[in-house]
Short mmCIF file of C-alpha atoms and ligand atoms in Angstrom, two decimals:
data_model
loop_
_atom_site.label_atom_id
_atom_site.label_comp_id
_atom_site.label_asym_id
_atom_site.label_seq_id
_atom_site.Cartn_x
_atom_site.Cartn_y
_atom_site.Cartn_z
CA UNK A 1 -10.65 -2.79 18.28
CA UNK A 2 -11.96 -0.93 15.62
CA UNK A 3 -9.50 1.76 13.99
CA UNK A 4 -9.78 3.91 11.37
CA UNK A 5 -6.00 5.55 10.03
CA UNK A 6 -6.84 9.36 9.30
CA UNK A 7 -4.07 11.72 6.86
CA UNK A 8 -3.81 12.82 4.33
CA UNK A 9 -1.72 10.90 0.83
CA UNK A 10 1.57 9.80 1.73
CA UNK A 11 1.40 10.56 5.44
CA UNK A 12 1.78 6.83 6.42
CA UNK A 13 -1.40 4.86 6.84
CA UNK A 14 -0.81 1.96 4.43
CA UNK A 15 3.16 1.28 6.72
CA UNK A 16 1.48 2.24 9.50
CA UNK A 17 -0.77 0.02 9.10
CA UNK A 18 1.43 -2.92 7.63
CA UNK A 19 3.29 -2.87 11.45
CA UNK A 20 -0.16 -2.72 13.43
CA UNK A 21 -1.07 -5.87 11.20
CA UNK A 22 1.45 -8.35 13.42
CA UNK A 23 1.17 -5.62 16.59
CA UNK A 24 -2.67 -6.17 17.36
CA UNK A 25 -3.69 -9.24 15.16
CA UNK A 26 -6.84 -7.64 12.95
CA UNK A 27 -6.67 -7.19 8.96
CA UNK A 28 -6.08 -4.28 7.21
CA UNK A 29 -8.76 -2.43 5.57
CA UNK A 30 -7.27 -1.13 2.90
CA UNK A 31 -9.78 1.48 0.37
CA UNK A 32 -6.88 2.58 -1.87
CA UNK A 33 -5.35 -1.38 -2.77
CA UNK A 34 -9.70 -3.06 -2.95
CA UNK A 35 -9.28 -0.75 -5.85
CA UNK A 36 -6.62 -1.19 -7.17
CA UNK A 37 -7.19 -4.91 -7.15
CA UNK A 38 -10.13 -4.31 -8.91
CA UNK A 39 -8.62 -2.21 -11.63
CA UNK A 40 -5.53 -5.15 -11.91
CA UNK A 41 -8.90 -7.80 -12.43
CA UNK A 42 -10.50 -5.56 -14.75
CA UNK A 43 -13.63 -5.42 -12.97
CA UNK A 44 -16.01 -3.21 -14.85
CA UNK A 45 -15.99 -1.75 -11.42
CA UNK A 46 -12.15 -1.28 -11.27
CA UNK A 47 -12.53 0.21 -15.33
CA UNK A 48 -14.66 2.86 -13.86
CA UNK A 49 -13.25 2.99 -10.35
CA UNK A 50 -9.69 3.95 -12.14
CA UNK A 51 -10.53 7.27 -14.49
CA UNK A 52 -11.15 8.35 -10.84
CA UNK A 53 -7.92 7.37 -8.72
CA UNK A 54 -6.34 8.47 -12.28
CA UNK A 55 -7.02 12.18 -12.09
CA UNK A 56 -6.39 12.50 -8.51
CA UNK A 57 -10.49 12.22 -7.24
CA UNK A 58 -12.73 10.48 -4.36
CA UNK A 59 -13.38 6.65 -6.20
CA UNK A 60 -18.11 7.59 -5.52
CA UNK A 61 -19.42 6.78 -2.11
CA UNK A 62 -21.13 4.38 -2.76
CA UNK A 63 -18.96 2.53 -4.81
CA UNK A 64 -16.83 2.74 -2.14
CA UNK A 65 -19.16 2.13 1.26
CA UNK A 66 -20.42 -0.99 -0.63
CA UNK A 67 -17.50 -3.30 -0.90
CA UNK A 68 -16.27 -1.91 3.02
CA UNK A 69 -20.19 -2.94 3.89
CA UNK A 70 -18.42 -6.65 2.51
CA UNK A 71 -15.50 -6.41 3.24
CA UNK A 72 -16.32 -6.14 6.96
CA UNK A 73 -18.91 -8.96 7.60
CA UNK A 74 -15.55 -11.30 6.66
CA UNK A 75 -14.79 -14.01 9.47
CA UNK A 76 -11.35 -12.40 10.07
CA UNK A 77 -12.91 -8.63 11.10
CA UNK A 78 -14.84 -10.32 14.47
CA UNK A 79 -13.15 -8.85 16.63
CA UNK A 80 -11.70 -5.62 14.89
CA UNK A 81 -10.36 -4.24 12.05
CA UNK A 82 -8.02 -1.57 10.65
CA UNK A 83 -10.31 1.03 8.34
CA UNK A 84 -7.36 2.65 6.18
CA UNK A 85 -7.98 4.91 3.90
CA UNK A 86 -12.08 5.39 4.39
CA UNK A 87 -13.54 7.10 5.03
CA UNK A 88 -12.94 9.80 3.35
CA UNK A 89 -15.74 12.12 3.15
CA UNK A 90 -18.88 13.64 6.22
CA UNK A 91 -21.11 10.72 3.85
CA UNK A 92 -19.14 7.83 3.88
CA UNK A 93 -18.51 8.01 8.10
CA UNK A 94 -22.01 8.41 7.91
CA UNK A 95 -22.57 4.94 6.37
CA UNK A 96 -20.07 3.72 8.07
CA UNK A 97 -22.01 4.88 11.95
CA UNK A 98 -25.07 3.86 10.75
CA UNK A 99 -23.03 0.50 9.64
CA UNK A 100 -21.34 -0.67 12.44
CA UNK A 101 -24.77 0.57 14.49
CA UNK A 102 -27.15 -2.07 13.22
CA UNK A 103 -24.22 -4.30 14.48
CA UNK A 104 -23.84 -2.84 17.98
CA UNK A 105 -21.22 -2.19 16.93
CA UNK A 106 -18.31 1.26 16.96
CA UNK A 107 -14.89 3.11 16.08
CA UNK A 108 -13.25 2.89 18.60
CA UNK A 109 -10.36 5.15 16.94
CA UNK A 110 -9.63 7.69 14.82
CA UNK A 111 -5.64 7.93 14.69
CA UNK A 112 -5.07 11.26 11.90
CA UNK A 113 -1.64 10.63 11.21
CA UNK A 114 0.46 14.63 10.55
CA UNK A 115 2.73 15.12 7.81
CA UNK A 116 3.58 18.44 6.76
CA UNK A 117 2.53 19.28 1.97
CA UNK A 118 6.28 19.38 1.67
CA UNK A 119 7.18 15.76 3.29
CA UNK A 120 4.57 13.71 1.60
CA UNK A 121 5.19 15.73 -2.02
CA UNK A 122 8.51 13.75 -0.79
CA UNK A 123 7.79 10.59 0.20
CA UNK A 124 5.15 9.93 -2.27
CA UNK A 125 7.28 11.18 -5.88
CA UNK A 126 9.63 8.53 -3.83
CA UNK A 127 7.28 5.91 -3.38
CA UNK A 128 7.56 2.29 -4.92
CA UNK A 129 4.67 -0.94 -4.24
CA UNK A 130 5.31 -4.22 -3.78
CA UNK A 131 2.80 -5.46 -7.64
CA UNK A 132 2.50 -9.19 -5.82
CA UNK A 133 2.11 -7.37 -1.82
CA UNK A 134 1.45 -4.67 -1.88
CA UNK A 135 4.05 -2.97 0.78
CA UNK A 136 6.09 -0.11 1.21
CA UNK A 137 8.68 1.06 0.39
CA UNK A 138 10.32 4.70 -1.22
CA UNK A 139 13.28 4.92 -2.95
CA UNK A 140 15.15 7.15 -0.59
CA UNK A 141 13.72 6.92 2.96
CA UNK A 142 12.95 2.21 3.26
CA UNK A 143 15.23 1.31 0.02
CA UNK A 144 14.24 -2.43 -0.93
CA UNK A 145 18.27 -4.93 -0.92
CA UNK A 146 17.35 -4.79 -4.21
CA UNK A 147 16.38 -2.18 -6.23
CA UNK A 148 13.17 -2.77 -8.30
CA UNK A 149 11.92 -6.40 -5.71
CA UNK A 150 10.31 -6.42 -2.57
CA UNK A 151 12.46 -7.34 0.33
CA UNK A 152 9.24 -9.84 1.41
CA UNK A 153 7.77 -11.72 -1.07
CA UNK A 154 10.48 -10.80 -4.59
CA UNK A 155 7.78 -9.38 -6.36
CA UNK A 156 8.10 -6.76 -8.75
CA UNK A 157 8.32 -2.32 -7.62
CA UNK A 158 5.54 -0.25 -8.87
CA UNK A 159 5.85 3.06 -9.46
CA UNK A 160 1.78 3.30 -9.08
CA UNK A 161 0.12 5.62 -11.84
CA UNK A 162 -1.75 8.47 -9.10
CA UNK A 163 2.05 9.13 -7.84
CA UNK A 164 2.99 11.02 -10.69
CA UNK A 165 3.16 15.19 -9.39
CA UNK A 166 0.37 16.15 -11.68
CA UNK A 167 -1.73 13.54 -9.69
CA UNK A 168 -0.25 13.57 -6.16
CA UNK A 169 -1.28 17.56 -6.41
CA UNK A 170 -4.74 16.84 -7.50
CA UNK A 171 -4.68 13.45 -4.47
CA UNK A 172 -3.85 16.56 -1.32
CA UNK A 173 -6.26 19.32 -3.47
CA UNK A 174 -9.47 16.46 -2.62
CA UNK A 175 -8.11 15.55 0.27
CA UNK A 176 -8.07 19.41 2.01
CA UNK A 177 -11.71 20.30 0.21
CA UNK A 178 -12.95 16.37 1.34
CA UNK A 179 -11.28 13.97 3.56
CA UNK A 180 -9.93 17.17 6.16
CA UNK A 181 -13.66 17.96 6.96
CA UNK A 182 -13.47 14.36 8.29
CA UNK A 183 -10.57 15.76 11.71
CA UNK A 184 -13.40 18.38 12.73
CA UNK A 185 -16.46 15.80 12.80
CA UNK A 186 -14.57 12.59 14.28
CA UNK A 187 -12.71 15.36 17.21
CA UNK A 188 -16.56 16.55 18.48
CA UNK A 189 -17.38 12.66 18.84
CA UNK A 190 -14.45 12.21 21.13
CA UNK A 191 -13.10 9.89 18.81
CA UNK A 192 -9.76 12.15 17.40
CA UNK A 193 -6.60 10.25 18.79
CA UNK A 194 -4.24 13.92 16.58
CA UNK A 195 -0.11 11.67 15.74
CA UNK A 196 2.66 13.12 14.56
CA UNK A 197 3.33 11.58 11.60
CA UNK A 198 7.58 13.05 10.50
CA UNK A 199 10.51 11.14 11.96
CA UNK A 200 11.56 8.00 10.95
CA UNK A 201 8.75 5.51 10.48
CA UNK A 202 9.70 3.27 13.52
CA UNK A 203 9.02 7.06 16.11
CA UNK A 204 6.15 7.70 14.44
CA UNK A 205 5.00 3.64 15.00
CA UNK A 206 5.77 4.83 18.68
CA UNK A 207 3.61 7.54 18.94
CA UNK A 208 0.98 5.27 17.44
CA UNK A 209 1.38 2.99 20.54
CA UNK A 210 1.51 5.15 23.32
CA UNK A 211 -1.60 6.36 22.65
CA UNK A 212 -3.75 2.56 21.50
CA UNK A 213 -2.43 2.35 25.16
P1 AP5 B 301 -5.50 5.35 -1.34
O1 AP5 B 301 -4.39 4.06 -2.11
O2 AP5 B 301 -6.01 4.81 -0.10
O3 AP5 B 301 -4.17 6.68 -1.62
P2 AP5 B 301 -3.93 7.63 -0.22
O4 AP5 B 301 -4.78 7.80 0.41
O5 AP5 B 301 -3.63 8.35 -1.20
O6 AP5 B 301 -2.70 6.98 0.57
P3 AP5 B 301 -1.22 6.48 -0.42
O7 AP5 B 301 -1.42 5.33 -0.35
O8 AP5 B 301 -1.42 7.54 -0.81
O9 AP5 B 301 -0.48 7.04 1.39
P4 AP5 B 301 -0.20 6.24 2.68
O10 AP5 B 301 -1.10 7.53 3.48
O11 AP5 B 301 -1.18 4.93 2.51
O12 AP5 B 301 2.12 6.41 2.84
P5 AP5 B 301 2.17 5.37 2.78
O13 AP5 B 301 1.74 4.65 3.74
O14 AP5 B 301 2.83 4.38 1.48
O15 AP5 B 301 -6.23 5.64 -2.09
C1 AP5 B 301 -5.92 5.72 -3.71
C2 AP5 B 301 -7.16 6.64 -4.15
O16 AP5 B 301 -8.06 5.60 -4.35
C3 AP5 B 301 -7.54 8.23 -3.81
O17 AP5 B 301 -7.56 8.74 -4.05
C4 AP5 B 301 -9.43 7.64 -4.80
O18 AP5 B 301 -8.90 7.79 -5.67
C5 AP5 B 301 -9.18 5.86 -4.68
N1 AP5 B 301 -10.28 6.01 -3.32
C6 AP5 B 301 -9.32 5.14 -1.80
N2 AP5 B 301 -10.11 5.25 -0.96
C7 AP5 B 301 -11.23 5.69 -0.97
C8 AP5 B 301 -12.07 5.90 -0.79
N3 AP5 B 301 -12.34 5.62 1.13
N4 AP5 B 301 -13.25 7.23 -1.38
C9 AP5 B 301 -12.81 7.69 -2.56
N5 AP5 B 301 -12.39 7.78 -2.83
C10 AP5 B 301 -11.41 6.28 -2.58
O19 AP5 B 301 3.69 5.87 2.41
C11 AP5 B 301 3.91 6.97 1.54
C12 AP5 B 301 5.33 7.11 1.53
O20 AP5 B 301 5.99 7.33 1.72
C13 AP5 B 301 6.01 5.51 0.52
O21 AP5 B 301 6.69 5.42 -0.66
C14 AP5 B 301 6.85 5.28 2.32
O22 AP5 B 301 7.28 4.07 2.13
C15 AP5 B 301 6.38 6.16 3.10
N6 AP5 B 301 6.73 6.68 4.22
C16 AP5 B 301 5.68 6.21 5.25
N7 AP5 B 301 6.76 6.43 5.66
C17 AP5 B 301 7.62 7.63 7.01
C18 AP5 B 301 8.60 7.91 7.12
N8 AP5 B 301 7.87 8.16 8.62
N9 AP5 B 301 9.64 8.97 6.57
C19 AP5 B 301 9.64 8.46 5.67
N10 AP5 B 301 9.24 7.94 4.96
C20 AP5 B 301 7.75 7.43 4.81
#
């Protein structure tokens, strides 16, 4: 199965993707995680991406399209994959359609997780992420058993640079201007599966399962 997880920053794409990996046995391809890895590694591409990410802007299409094109060639994607945070512009969506068509493939479902802005800000400002395995936590809604330590791998939890209030507001604006149009884009293609992203993590997961059934 080939899925796209669409939704604003903080909607729960990463959280749900990690649960879907277990359920479906297909890899999560998170462009945000891959870009943060490049920043951590200090590569020239990572350094360039960091300036966009910290200010809440999108990294240029050609950079992200290149990363995804390379990733989906890997053997673990042969039976499908789940794109988390890609595409984010219509140019990226067109590039994705084209790269899949070349292989005789197509997206099956676009799961669009919908959450209101006040809740998004609450979720992002309290988020903590594992430096090692990228597992997402929340100081209030999903705290780790031991403060600052990942339950899964013992890694250190940190607050992302783009989870400061000013950057969060910029990311929400960027989403409205550049990514929200993809809802109509995929609706017109009969692929859009809207999912209410409010409520507990497990409730949202139940709704996604329902949609995929
Ligand atoms: P990216 O890392 O993709 O960030 P994002 O889309 O802004 O999404 P988030 O990771 O912030 O949120 P999420 O929806 O995954 O929510 P999560 O599950 O963590 O991108 C970062 C940056 O990289 C971009 O700004 C851009 O610069 C660049 N970039 C990435 N992809 C790009 C692309 N394709 N093109 C160009 N640039 C790109 O949940 C959030 C919090 O809420 C967590 O604390 C979690 O524990 C909590 N939570 C989750 N679900 C619930 C729930 N149901 N109830 C309560 N709390 C919940």
